[in-house]
Amino acid sequence: MNLRPMICGMGTPLVALLIGFYAQGGDTFGASRQSYLLLENGRARCRIVQPKAPKKEEAEAAKLLNDMLAEIGDVTLDVVTDGAESVPGVIDIHVGQTDWAKRDGALPATLDADGFVVRPIDEGTLVLLGGRSVSTYYAVTEFLERYAGMLWVWPGELGTVVPKASRLEVTVRDQISEPAFGARRFSGMGGAKMRNYRVHLTQREVRSEFHHNVWRVLKDSTWKKHPEYFSKLNGKRWKPTPNKSNWQACTSNPEVVDLFIAAAKTQFRKRPWVVSFSVSQNDGGGFCTCDNCLALDIPEATGISDRYFTFLNAVADGVATTHPGKRICCLAYGTATREVPRRLKLRPNTMIYAVVPTLTDAHEDIRKWSKAAPNLGVYFWLHGKAVPKFYPHRFATYLQFLLENNVRGVYAEVYQEKPDRMSSFALDGPRVWMMGKLLWNPTADIDALMTHFCSRFYGQAAAKPMRRYYQQCELAWERRENPYDFGRDHRNFELGNLYSTEDVDIMEACINDALEVASPGPEHQRLEKLQKALAK
């Protein structure tokens, strides 16, 4: 479903609101709808109802809803426990697995674990409920964005849009929402509270494990007892190094296989919501050259995919019976394992995460992996730099291609908070915000999203010149030799690699035009930060 502008009005106090700013991917709206007067003249006309023993994210979701509504209307809200006696004229907003929510806000049986419902039950009851506790948090962010006009773009107060209203009246539609990509994970974004973007960050949110993992399973203590578990190079076993790279496991050793099987079972027991365990190689080289490992290689192949994915299959076989529904995962990464194995068929309970920047061809290799891998994810390098990198239309097109080729998990190195890369949320926050929306729904109406974003974040008066600014960023990106190369050059990507002098002149003029008309306060301050970041 495309994102469509609907009725939007958060202009002045005492104005009744119906904010349904766009329909996100996987959203289904029912016929049921209900009007609720939540805030009026400094009084809360609603209260928040929590489960008797709320899970961590349910409690955090209730607090977020409480804090934001209190800030919007300058009011104090009551937070009560499930079963509290109803109060005439006060609307109960059930957050999470309350008895009422479980009974009347029932989740569809096929709903993704990250999916949620926003369910108006009657004139006095509204339910916000997720498929798991963290997706109840997503339901709250959806409600606040859609009906209260909130926006999270940067870490901190300045990056959060909290409209003020002495009266907040909303008409809530019955809504079921679930993501296009079940696993959505960014790194280097801790300060941004990625849960507000509906992107996974913490261990309780993460659904797939696939990263470099040999160093976690084979430790220094393992070396002391079993050096034969480690790769053999130049005739001797290679001792693990503190930098966790350039050394590997001897993957043909059956005891190493057993060790990884045991580690997988431990992870599945401790974190049952995670569907995959990683056997991915350490970063860098150092692969084993013992006779048994070399015997599994294909002489004409570039790398060692057949050898390494034989190891993947062996670990997968070890958990297939004891942990049905779980997967053993590995990176298709670098020269070593980026190619599809030539003689080997991957087990049904395996998963591949293809590192897009290291593939020979970002489209053709994905097509090959789509046929070879029973389960498939992708791994991007989307690092922030001291340069605006903005490509939502191109990124959406690629995400749609990935969906068509059975990709259901997306991970991105973003590292927006790395000072040595001079990255800036002022420059790059909108890109990250947009990527979060597109991972939920790659067929979103990007122009409607950007119009909404600019008018909310920079203010209605400054929205038009800021739309021109981002359009110019995107035009420059489209002139690249390969606009699908989202991250290969991230380490040396500077202003001159992308923008002409004319581009920069236009972009600076757009910001100046926006500054002239922007309202004093947060909207003007955001533009000033952007102007300063671009001038560095």
Coordinates of C-alpha atoms in Angstrom, one line a residue:
M1 CA 0.0 0.0 0.0
N2 CA 1.5 3.4 -1.0
L3 CA 1.8 6.1 1.6
R4 CA -1.0 8.6 0.9
P5 CA -1.4 12.0 2.5
M6 CA -4.5 12.1 4.5
I7 CA -6.1 14.7 6.8
C8 CA -3.4 16.5 8.8
G9 CA -3.8 19.4 11.1
M10 CA -1.8 20.2 14.2
G11 CA -1.8 23.9 13.7
T12 CA -3.1 25.7 16.8
P13 CA -4.6 24.8 20.2
L14 CA -8.3 24.2 20.4
V15 CA -8.3 22.7 16.9
A16 CA -9.8 19.2 16.7
L17 CA -7.3 16.8 15.1
L18 CA -7.4 13.9 12.7
I19 CA -3.8 13.2 11.8
G20 CA -3.4 10.1 9.6
F21 CA -0.4 11.3 7.8
Y22 CA 0.4 8.3 5.7
A23 CA -0.4 4.6 5.5
Q24 CA 2.7 2.5 6.1
G25 CA 3.7 -0.8 4.5
G26 CA 1.8 -3.8 5.6
D27 CA -1.0 -1.6 7.1
T28 CA -4.5 -2.8 6.8
F29 CA -7.3 -0.6 8.0
G30 CA -10.7 -1.9 9.0
A31 CA -14.1 -0.2 8.9
S32 CA -14.1 0.4 12.6
R33 CA -13.2 3.9 13.8
Q34 CA -13.8 5.8 17.0
S35 CA -13.3 9.5 18.0
Y36 CA -11.5 10.2 21.2
L37 CA -11.0 13.5 23.0
L38 CA -7.7 12.8 24.8
L39 CA -6.6 16.3 26.0
E40 CA -8.6 19.4 26.7
N41 CA -7.6 22.7 28.3
G42 CA -4.8 21.4 30.5
R43 CA -6.7 18.2 31.5
A44 CA -6.1 14.7 30.4
R45 CA -9.3 13.0 29.3
C46 CA -7.5 9.6 29.1
R47 CA -5.4 7.3 31.2
I48 CA -2.9 4.5 30.4
V49 CA -3.7 1.0 31.4
Q50 CA -0.7 -1.4 31.9
P51 CA -0.6 -5.2 32.4
K52 CA -0.4 -6.3 36.0
A53 CA 3.2 -7.5 35.4
P54 CA 4.3 -5.5 32.3
K55 CA 7.3 -6.7 30.4
K56 CA 10.2 -4.3 30.1
E57 CA 9.2 -2.9 26.7
E58 CA 5.6 -2.6 27.6
A59 CA 6.5 -0.5 30.6
E60 CA 8.7 1.6 28.4
A61 CA 5.9 2.0 25.9
A62 CA 3.5 3.1 28.5
K63 CA 6.0 5.6 29.8
L64 CA 6.7 7.0 26.3
L65 CA 3.0 7.5 25.7
N66 CA 2.5 9.1 29.1
D67 CA 5.5 11.4 28.7
M68 CA 4.7 12.5 25.2
L69 CA 1.0 13.2 25.8
A70 CA 1.9 15.0 29.0
E71 CA 4.3 17.2 27.1
I72 CA 1.9 17.8 24.2
G73 CA -0.9 19.1 26.4
D74 CA 1.1 20.2 29.5
V75 CA -1.0 17.7 31.5
T76 CA -0.6 14.9 34.0
L77 CA -1.9 11.5 33.1
D78 CA -2.8 8.6 35.4
V79 CA -1.1 5.2 34.7
V80 CA -3.1 2.4 36.2
T81 CA -2.9 -1.4 36.4
D82 CA -5.1 -3.8 34.5
G83 CA -8.4 -4.3 36.3
A84 CA -8.6 -0.8 37.8
E85 CA -12.2 0.4 38.0
S86 CA -13.3 2.5 35.0
V87 CA -13.8 6.2 35.4
P88 CA -16.8 7.9 33.6
G89 CA -15.6 10.2 30.9
V90 CA -12.0 8.9 31.0
I91 CA -10.7 7.0 28.0
D92 CA -8.6 3.9 28.8
I93 CA -5.6 3.3 26.5
H94 CA -4.5 -0.3 27.0
V95 CA -0.8 -0.7 26.3
G96 CA 0.4 -4.3 26.0
Q97 CA -1.0 -7.6 27.1
T98 CA -3.8 -6.5 29.5
D99 CA -6.7 -8.9 29.9
W100 CA -8.9 -6.5 27.9
A101 CA -6.3 -6.2 25.1
K102 CA -5.8 -10.0 24.9
R103 CA -9.6 -10.5 24.7
D104 CA -10.8 -7.7 22.5
G105 CA -7.6 -6.6 20.7
A106 CA -6.8 -10.1 19.5
L107 CA -3.8 -10.3 17.2
P108 CA -4.2 -12.1 13.8
A109 CA -2.7 -15.6 13.9
T110 CA -0.3 -14.9 11.0
L111 CA 0.9 -11.5 12.3
D112 CA 4.7 -11.0 12.2
A113 CA 6.3 -10.8 15.6
D114 CA 7.1 -7.2 15.0
G115 CA 3.5 -6.4 13.9
F116 CA 1.0 -4.6 16.0
V117 CA -2.6 -3.5 16.2
V118 CA -4.1 -0.1 16.9
R119 CA -7.7 -1.1 17.9
P120 CA -10.5 1.3 18.9
I121 CA -12.8 -1.0 21.0
D122 CA -15.5 1.5 22.0
E123 CA -15.9 5.1 22.9
G124 CA -14.0 4.6 26.2
T125 CA -11.4 2.0 25.2
L126 CA -8.4 2.0 22.9
V127 CA -5.9 -0.9 22.5
L128 CA -2.2 -0.6 21.5
L129 CA -0.8 -4.2 21.3
G130 CA 2.1 -5.8 19.6
G131 CA 3.0 -9.4 18.6
R132 CA 5.8 -9.2 21.2
S133 CA 6.6 -6.6 23.9
V134 CA 8.9 -4.6 21.7
S135 CA 6.2 -4.3 19.0
T136 CA 3.8 -2.9 21.6
Y137 CA 6.4 -0.1 21.8
Y138 CA 6.1 0.2 18.0
A139 CA 2.3 0.5 18.3
V140 CA 2.8 3.4 20.7
T141 CA 5.2 5.2 18.3
E142 CA 2.7 4.6 15.5
F143 CA -0.1 6.1 17.5
L144 CA 2.0 9.2 18.5
E145 CA 3.2 9.8 15.0
R146 CA -0.1 9.2 13.2
Y147 CA -2.4 10.9 15.6
A148 CA -0.4 13.3 17.7
G149 CA 2.1 14.6 15.1
M150 CA 5.3 13.4 16.7
L151 CA 8.5 12.8 14.9
W152 CA 11.9 11.3 15.9
V153 CA 14.8 12.2 13.7
W154 CA 17.9 13.0 15.8
P155 CA 18.9 11.9 19.2
G156 CA 17.9 14.4 21.9
E157 CA 15.3 17.0 22.4
L158 CA 16.2 19.1 19.3
G159 CA 15.7 16.0 17.1
T160 CA 12.3 15.2 18.4
V161 CA 9.1 17.0 17.2
V162 CA 6.5 17.3 20.0
P163 CA 3.6 19.5 18.8
K164 CA 1.9 21.5 21.5
A165 CA -1.9 21.4 21.7
S166 CA -4.3 22.3 24.5
R167 CA -6.9 20.1 22.8
L168 CA -6.2 16.7 21.1
E169 CA -9.1 15.0 19.6
V170 CA -8.4 12.1 17.2
T171 CA -10.4 9.7 15.1
V172 CA -8.6 6.3 15.3
R173 CA -9.0 3.7 12.7
D174 CA -8.7 0.0 13.3
Q175 CA -5.2 -0.8 12.0
I176 CA -3.1 -3.9 11.6
S177 CA 0.6 -3.2 10.7
E178 CA 3.6 -5.4 10.0
P179 CA 7.0 -4.9 8.4
A180 CA 8.1 -6.0 5.0
F181 CA 11.4 -7.0 6.5
G182 CA 11.1 -9.0 9.7
A183 CA 14.7 -8.3 10.7
R184 CA 15.8 -4.6 10.5
R185 CA 19.0 -3.8 12.3
F186 CA 21.4 -0.8 12.3
S187 CA 24.8 -0.5 14.1
G188 CA 26.4 2.6 15.5
M189 CA 23.1 4.3 16.3
G190 CA 22.8 3.8 20.1
G191 CA 22.1 7.4 20.9
A192 CA 19.3 7.5 18.4
K193 CA 17.1 5.1 20.3
M194 CA 16.4 3.1 17.2
R195 CA 13.3 1.5 18.6
N196 CA 11.6 4.9 17.8
Y197 CA 12.5 4.2 14.1
R198 CA 11.2 0.6 14.5
V199 CA 14.7 -0.7 13.8
H200 CA 16.3 -3.3 16.0
L201 CA 19.3 -2.4 18.3
T202 CA 19.2 -4.1 21.7
Q203 CA 19.6 -7.8 22.3
R204 CA 16.0 -8.1 23.4
E205 CA 14.9 -6.7 20.0
V206 CA 17.3 -8.5 17.6
R207 CA 15.7 -11.4 15.7
S208 CA 18.7 -12.7 13.6
E209 CA 22.3 -13.3 14.5
F210 CA 24.7 -13.5 11.6
H211 CA 27.8 -11.5 12.3
H212 CA 31.5 -12.6 12.7
N213 CA 31.2 -15.2 15.5
V214 CA 34.2 -17.6 15.5
W215 CA 36.0 -15.4 18.0
R216 CA 33.1 -15.7 20.4
V217 CA 33.0 -19.5 20.3
L218 CA 36.7 -20.2 20.1
K219 CA 38.3 -18.3 23.0
D220 CA 41.8 -18.1 24.4
S221 CA 40.9 -20.8 26.9
T222 CA 40.0 -23.0 24.0
W223 CA 43.4 -22.5 22.5
K224 CA 45.2 -23.7 25.6
K225 CA 43.4 -27.1 25.5
H226 CA 42.7 -27.5 21.8
P227 CA 45.0 -25.7 19.4
E228 CA 43.8 -28.1 16.8
Y229 CA 40.5 -26.3 16.7
F230 CA 42.2 -23.3 15.1
S231 CA 43.3 -22.7 11.5
K232 CA 46.5 -24.1 10.3
L233 CA 48.8 -21.7 8.5
N234 CA 52.3 -22.2 7.3
G235 CA 52.4 -25.6 8.9
K236 CA 51.3 -24.6 12.4
R237 CA 48.1 -23.8 14.2
W238 CA 47.4 -20.1 14.5
K239 CA 46.8 -18.7 18.0
P240 CA 43.8 -16.3 18.3
T241 CA 44.7 -12.6 18.4
P242 CA 43.0 -9.9 20.5
N243 CA 41.8 -8.0 17.4
K244 CA 39.4 -10.8 16.6
S245 CA 40.4 -10.9 13.0
N246 CA 42.8 -12.7 10.6
W247 CA 42.4 -16.0 12.4
Q248 CA 39.7 -18.7 11.9
A249 CA 38.5 -22.1 13.0
C250 CA 39.5 -25.4 11.5
T251 CA 36.0 -26.0 10.2
S252 CA 36.6 -29.6 9.0
N253 CA 37.3 -30.7 12.6
P254 CA 34.2 -32.6 13.9
E255 CA 34.9 -31.4 17.4
V256 CA 34.7 -27.8 16.2
V257 CA 31.3 -28.6 14.7
D258 CA 30.1 -30.0 18.0
L259 CA 31.4 -26.9 19.8
F260 CA 29.3 -24.6 17.5
I261 CA 26.3 -26.9 17.8
A262 CA 26.5 -26.5 21.6
A263 CA 26.9 -22.8 21.4
A264 CA 23.9 -22.5 19.1
K265 CA 21.7 -24.5 21.5
T266 CA 22.9 -22.3 24.4
Q267 CA 21.9 -19.1 22.5
F268 CA 18.5 -20.5 21.5
R269 CA 17.8 -21.4 25.2
K270 CA 18.9 -18.0 26.5
R271 CA 17.4 -15.9 23.8
P272 CA 14.5 -17.9 22.4
W273 CA 13.1 -14.9 20.3
V274 CA 16.3 -15.0 18.1
V275 CA 15.7 -17.2 15.1
S276 CA 19.3 -17.7 13.9
F277 CA 22.8 -18.5 15.3
S278 CA 25.9 -17.3 13.5
V279 CA 28.8 -19.4 12.4
S280 CA 30.3 -16.6 10.3
Q281 CA 34.0 -16.3 9.9
N282 CA 36.1 -13.7 11.7
D283 CA 36.9 -10.6 9.8
G284 CA 39.9 -10.8 7.5
G285 CA 41.7 -13.9 6.3
G286 CA 43.6 -16.6 8.0
F287 CA 41.5 -19.6 6.8
C288 CA 42.8 -23.1 7.5
T289 CA 45.2 -24.9 5.1
C290 CA 45.1 -28.3 6.7
D291 CA 44.5 -31.2 4.3
N292 CA 41.0 -31.9 5.4
C293 CA 39.9 -28.3 4.9
L294 CA 41.6 -27.9 1.5
A295 CA 40.0 -31.1 0.3
L296 CA 36.6 -29.4 0.5
D297 CA 37.6 -26.5 -1.8
I298 CA 36.6 -26.3 -5.5
P299 CA 39.8 -25.7 -7.5
E300 CA 38.2 -23.4 -10.0
A301 CA 36.3 -21.4 -7.4
T302 CA 37.4 -17.9 -6.3
G303 CA 36.9 -18.5 -2.6
I304 CA 36.0 -21.3 -0.2
S305 CA 32.2 -21.2 -0.2
D306 CA 31.8 -25.0 -0.6
R307 CA 34.2 -25.7 2.3
Y308 CA 32.7 -23.1 4.6
F309 CA 29.1 -23.9 3.9
T310 CA 29.8 -27.6 4.5
F311 CA 30.6 -26.4 8.0
L312 CA 27.3 -24.4 8.0
N313 CA 25.3 -27.4 7.0
A314 CA 27.0 -29.6 9.6
V315 CA 26.0 -27.2 12.4
A316 CA 22.5 -26.9 11.0
D317 CA 22.1 -30.7 11.0
G318 CA 23.1 -30.7 14.7
V319 CA 20.2 -28.4 15.7
A320 CA 17.5 -29.4 13.2
T321 CA 15.8 -32.0 15.4
T322 CA 16.2 -30.3 18.8
H323 CA 15.3 -26.7 17.6
P324 CA 12.9 -26.8 14.7
G325 CA 12.2 -23.4 13.3
K326 CA 15.7 -22.1 14.2
R327 CA 18.4 -21.4 11.6
I328 CA 22.2 -21.5 11.4
C329 CA 23.4 -18.4 9.6
C330 CA 26.5 -17.2 7.8
L331 CA 27.8 -14.2 6.0
A332 CA 28.4 -14.3 2.2
Y333 CA 31.3 -12.0 2.6
G334 CA 34.4 -10.9 0.8
T335 CA 36.4 -13.1 -1.5
A336 CA 36.1 -16.1 0.8
T337 CA 32.3 -16.8 0.9
R338 CA 30.5 -14.3 -1.3
E339 CA 29.9 -16.8 -4.1
V340 CA 27.1 -19.4 -4.1
P341 CA 28.6 -22.9 -3.4
R342 CA 29.0 -24.9 -6.6
R343 CA 28.5 -28.5 -5.5
L344 CA 26.8 -28.1 -2.2
K345 CA 23.1 -27.6 -1.4
L346 CA 22.3 -25.6 1.7
R347 CA 20.1 -27.2 4.3
P348 CA 16.6 -25.9 4.8
N349 CA 17.4 -24.5 8.2
T350 CA 20.3 -22.4 7.1
M351 CA 20.3 -18.7 6.4
I352 CA 22.7 -16.5 4.4
Y353 CA 23.4 -12.8 4.9
A354 CA 24.9 -11.5 1.7
V355 CA 27.2 -8.5 2.3
V356 CA 26.1 -6.4 -0.7
P357 CA 29.2 -4.2 -1.0
T358 CA 31.5 -7.2 -1.4
L359 CA 29.4 -8.9 -4.1
T360 CA 30.6 -8.8 -7.7
D361 CA 27.1 -7.6 -8.8
A362 CA 24.5 -6.3 -6.3
H363 CA 21.7 -7.6 -8.5
E364 CA 22.9 -10.8 -10.2
D365 CA 24.6 -12.2 -7.1
I366 CA 21.4 -11.6 -5.1
R367 CA 19.4 -13.5 -7.7
K368 CA 21.9 -16.4 -7.4
W369 CA 21.6 -16.4 -3.7
S370 CA 17.9 -16.2 -3.8
K371 CA 17.9 -19.6 -5.7
A372 CA 20.5 -21.2 -3.5
A373 CA 19.7 -20.0 0.0
P374 CA 16.5 -21.3 1.8
N375 CA 16.5 -18.1 3.9
L376 CA 18.2 -14.8 2.9
G377 CA 19.2 -11.5 4.4
V378 CA 21.5 -8.7 3.2
Y379 CA 24.2 -6.6 4.9
F380 CA 24.8 -3.0 3.8
W381 CA 27.6 -0.5 4.5
L382 CA 25.6 2.8 4.9
H383 CA 28.1 4.8 6.9
G384 CA 27.5 8.4 7.8
K385 CA 30.0 11.0 6.5
A386 CA 30.5 14.7 6.6
V387 CA 28.5 14.7 3.3
P388 CA 24.8 14.4 2.8
K389 CA 24.0 11.0 1.2
F390 CA 20.4 10.9 0.2
Y391 CA 18.9 8.4 -2.1
P392 CA 15.4 7.3 -0.9
H393 CA 13.9 6.5 -4.4
R394 CA 16.9 4.4 -5.4
F395 CA 17.1 2.7 -2.0
A396 CA 13.4 1.9 -2.2
T397 CA 13.8 0.4 -5.6
Y398 CA 16.5 -1.8 -4.4
L399 CA 14.6 -2.9 -1.3
Q400 CA 11.7 -3.9 -3.6
F401 CA 14.1 -5.9 -5.7
L402 CA 15.3 -7.6 -2.5
L403 CA 11.8 -8.5 -1.5
E404 CA 11.1 -10.0 -4.9
N405 CA 14.2 -12.2 -4.3
N406 CA 13.1 -13.6 -1.0
V407 CA 15.2 -11.3 1.2
R408 CA 13.6 -10.9 4.6
G409 CA 16.3 -9.5 6.8
V410 CA 18.3 -6.2 6.4
Y411 CA 21.3 -5.1 8.5
A412 CA 23.3 -1.9 7.9
E413 CA 26.5 -0.5 9.3
V414 CA 25.6 3.1 9.8
Y415 CA 28.0 4.3 12.6
Q416 CA 26.4 7.7 12.7
E417 CA 28.2 8.5 15.9
K418 CA 31.8 7.9 14.8
P419 CA 33.7 11.2 15.2
D420 CA 36.6 10.1 13.0
R421 CA 34.2 9.9 10.1
M422 CA 32.8 13.4 10.8
S423 CA 29.3 12.1 10.5
S424 CA 26.5 14.3 11.5
F425 CA 22.8 13.7 12.4
A426 CA 22.1 17.2 11.0
L427 CA 23.2 16.1 7.6
D428 CA 22.3 12.4 7.7
G429 CA 19.4 12.0 10.2
P430 CA 16.7 12.4 7.5
R431 CA 18.3 9.5 5.5
V432 CA 18.3 7.2 8.5
W433 CA 14.7 8.3 9.3
M434 CA 13.6 7.5 5.7
M435 CA 15.4 4.1 5.7
G436 CA 13.5 3.1 8.8
K437 CA 10.2 3.9 7.0
L438 CA 11.3 2.1 3.9
L439 CA 12.3 -1.1 5.7
W440 CA 8.8 -1.2 7.0
N441 CA 7.3 -0.5 3.6
P442 CA 9.5 -0.2 0.5
T443 CA 6.6 0.8 -1.6
A444 CA 5.9 3.9 0.4
D445 CA 5.1 7.2 -1.3
I446 CA 8.4 8.8 -0.8
D447 CA 7.4 12.3 -2.0
A448 CA 4.5 12.3 0.6
L449 CA 6.9 11.1 3.3
M450 CA 9.4 13.9 2.5
T451 CA 6.7 16.6 2.3
H452 CA 5.4 15.4 5.7
F453 CA 9.0 15.3 7.1
C454 CA 10.0 18.7 5.9
S455 CA 6.8 20.4 7.1
R456 CA 7.0 18.8 10.5
F457 CA 10.8 19.0 11.1
Y458 CA 11.6 22.4 9.6
G459 CA 8.1 23.9 9.8
Q460 CA 5.5 24.6 7.2
A461 CA 7.1 27.9 6.0
A462 CA 10.5 26.3 5.4
A463 CA 9.2 23.0 4.0
K464 CA 9.3 24.1 0.3
P465 CA 13.0 25.2 0.1
M466 CA 14.0 22.1 2.2
R467 CA 12.2 19.8 -0.3
R468 CA 14.3 21.5 -3.0
Y469 CA 17.4 20.9 -0.9
Y470 CA 16.8 17.1 -0.6
Q471 CA 15.8 16.8 -4.2
Q472 CA 19.1 18.3 -5.2
C473 CA 20.9 15.8 -2.9
E474 CA 19.1 13.0 -4.7
L475 CA 19.7 14.4 -8.2
A476 CA 23.5 14.4 -7.4
W477 CA 23.3 10.8 -6.2
E478 CA 21.6 9.8 -9.4
R479 CA 24.5 11.1 -11.5
R480 CA 26.8 8.6 -10.0
E481 CA 28.2 5.9 -12.2
N482 CA 26.5 3.3 -10.1
P483 CA 23.7 4.7 -7.9
Y484 CA 23.1 1.3 -6.4
D485 CA 26.6 1.5 -4.8
F486 CA 25.3 2.7 -1.4
G487 CA 28.4 2.0 0.6
R488 CA 31.5 0.6 -1.2
D489 CA 33.3 4.0 -1.1
H490 CA 32.2 4.9 2.4
R491 CA 35.8 5.3 3.8
N492 CA 36.9 8.0 1.3
F493 CA 33.6 9.5 0.3
E494 CA 34.0 13.3 0.5
L495 CA 32.1 16.3 -0.9
G496 CA 33.9 16.4 -4.2
N497 CA 33.1 12.8 -4.9
L498 CA 29.4 13.5 -5.2
Y499 CA 28.6 17.2 -5.5
S500 CA 29.5 19.8 -8.0
T501 CA 30.0 23.5 -7.1
E502 CA 26.6 24.2 -8.6
D503 CA 25.0 21.5 -6.4
V504 CA 26.5 23.0 -3.3
D505 CA 25.4 26.5 -4.3
I506 CA 21.8 25.4 -4.8
M507 CA 21.8 23.4 -1.5
E508 CA 23.2 26.4 0.5
A509 CA 20.7 28.7 -1.2
C510 CA 17.8 26.4 -0.1
I511 CA 19.0 26.4 3.5
N512 CA 19.3 30.2 3.4
D513 CA 15.8 30.5 2.0
A514 CA 14.5 28.2 4.7
L515 CA 16.2 30.1 7.5
E516 CA 14.6 33.4 6.3
V517 CA 11.1 32.0 6.8
A518 CA 11.5 29.4 9.6
S519 CA 9.9 30.0 12.9
P520 CA 12.2 30.9 15.8
G521 CA 13.0 28.0 18.1
P522 CA 13.6 24.3 17.3
E523 CA 12.8 24.6 13.5
H524 CA 15.3 27.4 13.1
Q525 CA 17.9 25.7 15.3
R526 CA 17.7 22.5 13.2
L527 CA 18.4 24.5 10.0
E528 CA 21.3 26.2 11.7
K529 CA 22.8 22.9 12.6
L530 CA 22.4 21.7 9.0
Q531 CA 24.0 24.8 7.6
K532 CA 27.0 24.5 10.0
A533 CA 27.4 20.8 9.2
L534 CA 27.4 21.4 5.4
A535 CA 29.9 24.2 5.7
K536 CA 32.5 22.0 7.5

